[in-house]
Coordinates of C-alpha atoms in Angstrom, one line a residue:
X1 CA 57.3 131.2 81.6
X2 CA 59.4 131.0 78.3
X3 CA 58.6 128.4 75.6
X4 CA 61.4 127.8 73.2
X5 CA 60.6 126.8 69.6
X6 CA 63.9 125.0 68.3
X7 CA 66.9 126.7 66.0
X8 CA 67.3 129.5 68.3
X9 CA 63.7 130.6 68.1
X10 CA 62.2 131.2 71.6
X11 CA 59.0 132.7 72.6
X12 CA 57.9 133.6 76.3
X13 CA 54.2 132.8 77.4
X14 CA 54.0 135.5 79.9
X15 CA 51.0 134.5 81.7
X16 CA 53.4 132.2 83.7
X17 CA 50.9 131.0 86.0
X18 CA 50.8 127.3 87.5
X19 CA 49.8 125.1 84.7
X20 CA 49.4 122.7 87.4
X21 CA 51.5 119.7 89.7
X22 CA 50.9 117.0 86.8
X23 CA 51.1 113.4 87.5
X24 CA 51.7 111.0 84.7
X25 CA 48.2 108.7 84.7
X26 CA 50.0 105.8 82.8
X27 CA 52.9 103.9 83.1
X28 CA 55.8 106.0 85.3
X29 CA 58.4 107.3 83.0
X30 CA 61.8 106.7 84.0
X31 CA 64.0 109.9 84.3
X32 CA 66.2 110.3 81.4
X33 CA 69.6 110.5 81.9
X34 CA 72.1 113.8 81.9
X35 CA 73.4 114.1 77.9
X36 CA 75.8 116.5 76.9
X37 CA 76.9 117.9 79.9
X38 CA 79.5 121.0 79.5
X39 CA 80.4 121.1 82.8
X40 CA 78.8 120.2 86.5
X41 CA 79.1 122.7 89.2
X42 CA 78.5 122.3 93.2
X43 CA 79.6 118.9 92.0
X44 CA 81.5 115.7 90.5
X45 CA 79.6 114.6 87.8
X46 CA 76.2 112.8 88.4
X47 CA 73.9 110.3 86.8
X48 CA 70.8 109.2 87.2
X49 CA 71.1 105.8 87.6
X50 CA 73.7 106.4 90.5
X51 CA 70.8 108.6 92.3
X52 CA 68.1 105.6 92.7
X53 CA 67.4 105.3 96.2
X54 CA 67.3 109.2 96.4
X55 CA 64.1 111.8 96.0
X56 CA 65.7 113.9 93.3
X57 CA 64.2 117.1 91.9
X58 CA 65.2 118.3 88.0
X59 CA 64.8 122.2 87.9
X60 CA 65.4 123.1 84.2
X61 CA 66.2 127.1 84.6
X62 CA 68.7 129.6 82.9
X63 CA 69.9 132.8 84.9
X64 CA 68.6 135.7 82.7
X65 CA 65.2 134.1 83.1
X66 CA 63.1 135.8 85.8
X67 CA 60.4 133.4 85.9
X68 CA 63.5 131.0 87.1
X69 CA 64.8 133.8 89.5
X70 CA 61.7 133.9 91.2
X71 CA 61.1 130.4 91.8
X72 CA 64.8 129.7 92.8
X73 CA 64.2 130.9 96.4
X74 CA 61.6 127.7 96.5
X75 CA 64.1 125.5 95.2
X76 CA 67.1 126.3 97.4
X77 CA 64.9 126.4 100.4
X78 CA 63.9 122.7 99.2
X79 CA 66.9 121.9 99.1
X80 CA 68.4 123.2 102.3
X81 CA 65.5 121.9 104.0
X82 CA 65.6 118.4 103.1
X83 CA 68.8 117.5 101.9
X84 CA 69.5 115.2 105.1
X85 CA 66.1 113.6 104.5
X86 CA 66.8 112.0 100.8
X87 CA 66.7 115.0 98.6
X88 CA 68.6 115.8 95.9
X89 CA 68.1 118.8 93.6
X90 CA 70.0 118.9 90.2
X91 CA 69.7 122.4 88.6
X92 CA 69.7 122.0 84.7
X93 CA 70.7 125.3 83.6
X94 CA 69.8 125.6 80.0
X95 CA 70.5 129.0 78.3
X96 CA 68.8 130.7 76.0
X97 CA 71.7 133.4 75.3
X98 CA 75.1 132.5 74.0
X99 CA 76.7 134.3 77.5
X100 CA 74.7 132.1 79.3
X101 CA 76.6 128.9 78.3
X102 CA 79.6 130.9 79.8
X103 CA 81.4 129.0 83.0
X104 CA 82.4 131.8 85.0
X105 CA 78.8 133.4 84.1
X106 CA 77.2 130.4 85.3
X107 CA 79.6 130.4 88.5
X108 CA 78.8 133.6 89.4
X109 CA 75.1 132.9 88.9
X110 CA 75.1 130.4 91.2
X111 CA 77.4 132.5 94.1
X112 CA 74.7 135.4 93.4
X113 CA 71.7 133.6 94.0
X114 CA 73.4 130.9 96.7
X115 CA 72.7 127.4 94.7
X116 CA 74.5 124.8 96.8
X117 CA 73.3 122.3 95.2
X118 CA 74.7 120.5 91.7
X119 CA 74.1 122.4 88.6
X120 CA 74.5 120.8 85.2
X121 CA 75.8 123.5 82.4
X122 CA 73.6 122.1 79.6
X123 CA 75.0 124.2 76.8
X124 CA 73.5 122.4 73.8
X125 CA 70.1 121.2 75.1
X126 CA 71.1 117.7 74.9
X127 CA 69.3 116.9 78.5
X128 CA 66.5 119.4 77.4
X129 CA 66.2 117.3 74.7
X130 CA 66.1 113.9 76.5
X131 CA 63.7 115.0 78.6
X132 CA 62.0 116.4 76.1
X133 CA 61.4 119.8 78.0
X134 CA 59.5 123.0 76.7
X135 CA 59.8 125.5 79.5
X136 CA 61.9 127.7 81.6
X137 CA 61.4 127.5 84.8
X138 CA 60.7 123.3 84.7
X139 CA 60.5 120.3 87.5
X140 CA 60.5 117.2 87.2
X141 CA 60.2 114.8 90.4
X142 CA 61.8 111.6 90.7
X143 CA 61.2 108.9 93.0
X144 CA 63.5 106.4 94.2
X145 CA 63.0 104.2 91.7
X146 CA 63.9 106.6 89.0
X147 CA 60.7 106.8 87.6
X148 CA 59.3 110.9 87.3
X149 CA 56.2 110.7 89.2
X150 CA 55.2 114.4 88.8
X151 CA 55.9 117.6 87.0
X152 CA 55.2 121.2 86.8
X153 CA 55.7 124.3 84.5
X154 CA 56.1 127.8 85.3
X155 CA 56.0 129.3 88.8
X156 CA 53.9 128.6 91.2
X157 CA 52.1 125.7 93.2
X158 CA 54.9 125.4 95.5
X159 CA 53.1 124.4 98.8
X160 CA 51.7 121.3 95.9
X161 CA 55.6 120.3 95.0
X162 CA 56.7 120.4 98.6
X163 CA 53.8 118.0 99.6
X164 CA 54.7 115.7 96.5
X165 CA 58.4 115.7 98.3
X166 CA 57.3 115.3 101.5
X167 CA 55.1 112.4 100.2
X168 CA 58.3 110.5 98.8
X169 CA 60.4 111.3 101.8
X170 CA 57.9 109.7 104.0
X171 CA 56.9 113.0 105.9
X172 CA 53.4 114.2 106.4
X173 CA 52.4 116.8 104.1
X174 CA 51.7 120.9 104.9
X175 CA 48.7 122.0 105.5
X176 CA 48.0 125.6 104.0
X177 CA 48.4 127.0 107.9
X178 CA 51.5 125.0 108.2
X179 CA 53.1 126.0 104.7
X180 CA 56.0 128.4 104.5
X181 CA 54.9 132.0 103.8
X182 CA 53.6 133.4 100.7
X183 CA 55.8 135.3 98.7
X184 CA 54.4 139.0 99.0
X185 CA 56.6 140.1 96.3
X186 CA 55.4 137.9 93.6
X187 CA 53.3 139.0 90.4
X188 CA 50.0 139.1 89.8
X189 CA 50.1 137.6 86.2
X190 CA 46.4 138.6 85.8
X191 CA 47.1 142.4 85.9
X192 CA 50.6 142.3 83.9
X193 CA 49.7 143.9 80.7
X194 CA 53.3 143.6 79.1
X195 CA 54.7 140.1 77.3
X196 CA 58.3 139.6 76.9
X197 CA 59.9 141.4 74.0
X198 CA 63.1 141.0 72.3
X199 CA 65.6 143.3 70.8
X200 CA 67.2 140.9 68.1
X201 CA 66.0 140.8 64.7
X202 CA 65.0 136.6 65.3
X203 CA 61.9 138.0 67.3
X204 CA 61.3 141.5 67.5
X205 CA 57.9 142.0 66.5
X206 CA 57.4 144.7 69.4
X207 CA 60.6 147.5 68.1
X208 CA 58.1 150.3 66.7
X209 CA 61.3 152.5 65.6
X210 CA 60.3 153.5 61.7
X211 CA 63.6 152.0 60.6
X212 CA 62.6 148.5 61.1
X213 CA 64.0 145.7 62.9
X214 CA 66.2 144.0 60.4
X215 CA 69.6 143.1 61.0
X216 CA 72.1 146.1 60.3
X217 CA 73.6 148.9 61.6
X218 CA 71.9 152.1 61.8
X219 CA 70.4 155.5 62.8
X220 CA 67.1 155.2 64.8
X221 CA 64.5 157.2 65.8
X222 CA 61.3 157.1 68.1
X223 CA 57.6 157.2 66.6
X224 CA 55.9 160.8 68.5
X225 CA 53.3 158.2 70.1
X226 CA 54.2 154.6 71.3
X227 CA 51.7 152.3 71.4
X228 CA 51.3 150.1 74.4
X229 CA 53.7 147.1 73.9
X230 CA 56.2 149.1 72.2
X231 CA 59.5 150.0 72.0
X232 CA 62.0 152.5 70.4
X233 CA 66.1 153.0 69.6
X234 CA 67.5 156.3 69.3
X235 CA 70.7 156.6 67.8
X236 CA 73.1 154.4 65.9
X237 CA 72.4 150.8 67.1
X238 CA 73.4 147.1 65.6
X239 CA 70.7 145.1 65.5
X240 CA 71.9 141.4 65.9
X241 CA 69.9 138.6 65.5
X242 CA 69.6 138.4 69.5
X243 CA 70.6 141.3 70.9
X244 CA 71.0 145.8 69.8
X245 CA 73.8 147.2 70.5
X246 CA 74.8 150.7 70.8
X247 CA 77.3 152.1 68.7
X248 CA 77.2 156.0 68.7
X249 CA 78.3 157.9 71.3
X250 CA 74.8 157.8 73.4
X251 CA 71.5 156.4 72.4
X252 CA 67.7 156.1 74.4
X253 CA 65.5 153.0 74.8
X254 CA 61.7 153.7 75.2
X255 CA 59.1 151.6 76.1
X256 CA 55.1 151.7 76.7
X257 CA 54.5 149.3 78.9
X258 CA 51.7 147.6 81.3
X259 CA 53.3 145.9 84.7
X260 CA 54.5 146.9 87.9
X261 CA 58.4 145.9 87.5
X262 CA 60.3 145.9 84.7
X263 CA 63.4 144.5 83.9
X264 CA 66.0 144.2 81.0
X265 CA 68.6 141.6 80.1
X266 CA 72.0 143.4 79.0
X267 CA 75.5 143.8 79.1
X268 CA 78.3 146.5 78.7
X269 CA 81.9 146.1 77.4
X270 CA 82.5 148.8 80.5
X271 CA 80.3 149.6 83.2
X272 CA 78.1 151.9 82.0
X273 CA 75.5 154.0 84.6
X274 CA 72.5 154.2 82.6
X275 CA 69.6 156.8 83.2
X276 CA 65.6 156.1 84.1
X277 CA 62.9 157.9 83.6
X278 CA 58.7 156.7 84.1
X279 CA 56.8 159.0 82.8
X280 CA 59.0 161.7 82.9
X281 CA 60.6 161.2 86.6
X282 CA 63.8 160.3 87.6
X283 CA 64.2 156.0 88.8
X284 CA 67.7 154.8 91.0
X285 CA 70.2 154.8 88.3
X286 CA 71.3 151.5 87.5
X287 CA 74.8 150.0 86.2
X288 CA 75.2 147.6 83.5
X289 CA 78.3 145.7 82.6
X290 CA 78.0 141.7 83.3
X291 CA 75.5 139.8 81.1
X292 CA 72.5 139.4 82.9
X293 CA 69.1 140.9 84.1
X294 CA 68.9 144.1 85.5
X295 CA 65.4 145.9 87.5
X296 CA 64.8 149.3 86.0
X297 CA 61.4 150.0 87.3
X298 CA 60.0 148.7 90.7
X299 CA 56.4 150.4 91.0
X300 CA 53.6 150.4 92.8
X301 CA 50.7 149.7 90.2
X302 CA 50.0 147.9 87.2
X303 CA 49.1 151.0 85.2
X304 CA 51.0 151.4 81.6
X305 CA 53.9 153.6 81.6
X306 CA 56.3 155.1 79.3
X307 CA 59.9 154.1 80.6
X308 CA 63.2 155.8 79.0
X309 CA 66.2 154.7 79.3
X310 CA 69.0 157.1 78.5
X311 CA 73.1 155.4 78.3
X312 CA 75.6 157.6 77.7
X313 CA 78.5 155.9 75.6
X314 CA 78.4 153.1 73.5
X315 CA 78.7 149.2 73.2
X316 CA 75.7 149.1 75.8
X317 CA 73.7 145.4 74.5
X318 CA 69.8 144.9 75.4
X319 CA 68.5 141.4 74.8
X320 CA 65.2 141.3 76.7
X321 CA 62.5 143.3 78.7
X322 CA 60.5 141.2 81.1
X323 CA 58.0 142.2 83.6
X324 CA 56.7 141.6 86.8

């Protein structure tokens, strides 16, 4: 579950287990409305006012989040499921990456992960703001009266939110027998070993390459040993504030790392097939071009590995690793 600090300045909480289905004990707030909107898509314009009379679910995500990515297949399936019953769901997308606040990025988001429903291109965090949001992946449940009667951060407690709608649609809630089945493909945060790490200068405090991780152009190398929770550049690479980018002719990423997935968050100006390697053998190539996350390792375990990436020309960009 990321966490952004203001000015640009995110961190991710990678133990993004349930924090819980809260429910405000005092007075009911009532939802803030939509500020700052850049664009609405799957739709005219909304507001909130204009949705009273309707169970509406706020989903705060971004699409190079994969704490989002895995709870989307909950939200669409809320949404196809009880549309015709009085739901609405209003995807906030919030980015955390200037590509993010692209349209056509957002569009084909949206096609690529099949969101039917209204999505809200909140490019400066003005709705963030008014609700006065922390976290990526975020709901917020409002009644019909426009007052948010519940809340939850993170992924997780799904069966909990779907009663909670069910309860404001008038339907009897599931039982666990009843519930839709668990997702067999989801993490188990307790054995993840690996948090989020970043490639820009803003918040790389896991880049173990000798040469530092100021911003600059320049030649890097890898350490002989990486510790766990470490990563190296070899070759020439820019280091921006929020992403590295390749500039010689080839270049290496490796990693020590504790998880059973691992992903990265990149782009290319070209397609560019990359190379990986775990511990020495061969991964499914993968290609990079459009700005967004990418699976490099799918494994069986959560033991630590050392991953290497190897991409063969240049203007290849890394933002992220996350894990799973």
């Amino acid at each position: 579950m990321r966490h952004p600090f203001r000015n640009a300045l995110l961190a991710c909480v990678l133990a993004a287990t349930a924090l819980g289905l809260t429910r405000p004990a005092a007075a009911a707030q009532t939802a803030p409305e939509f500020a700052g909107i850049a664009a609405w898509q799957n739709s005219k314009p909304l507001t909130m006012r204009q949705l009273r009379g309707k169970v509406v679910l706020i989903d705060f995500w971004a699409y190079s989040c994969i704490n989002c990515l895995r709870t989307l297949p909950h939200v669409t399936r809320w949404y196809d499921q009880y549309k015709d019953k009085g739901l609405v769901v209003v995807g906030v997308h919030s980015p955390e990456f200037p590509f993010e606040k692209q349209e056509a990025n957002v569009r084909d988001a949206i096609a690529r992960y099949g969101i039917h429903y209204p999505v809200a291109q909140d490019n400066d965090l003005a709705t963030w703001d008014a609700w006065d949001n922390q976290y990526w992946p975020a709901e917020y449940l409002v009644d019909q009266r426009g007052n948010v009667i519940a809340h939850h951060f993170g992924e997780g407690n799904y069966l909990e939110m779907e009663n909670a709608i069910r309860t404001l649609l008038g339907l009897p809630p599931l039982t666990d027998d009843k519930a839709p089945a668990t997702d067999t493909d989801a993490p188990d945060f307790a054995r993840i070993g690996s948090p989020e790490m970043y490639f820009g200068s803003d918040r790389s405090q896991n880049n173990a390459s000798p040469e530092g991780a100021r911003t600059g152009t320049r030649d890097f190398t890898a350490p002989s040993r990486l510790d766990l929770n470490q990563f190296a550049l070899v070759g020439r690479w820019e280091i921006g504030r929020q992403n590295a980018s390749l500039v010689s002719a080839t270049g290496e990423i490796r990693l020590h790392f504790k998880a059973k997935k691992v992903h990265i968050v990149a782009s290319a100006n070209d397609p560019v097939t990359v190379e990986v390697l775990v511990d020495g053998k061969p991964q499914a190539p993968v290609v990079v071009q459009k700005s967004m996350l990418y699976t490099l390792y799918n494994g069986e375990d959560y033991k630590d590995h050392v991953l290497t990436i190897r991409i063969p020309k240049a203007n290849f960009h890394a933002f992220t690793f996350t894990f799973g």
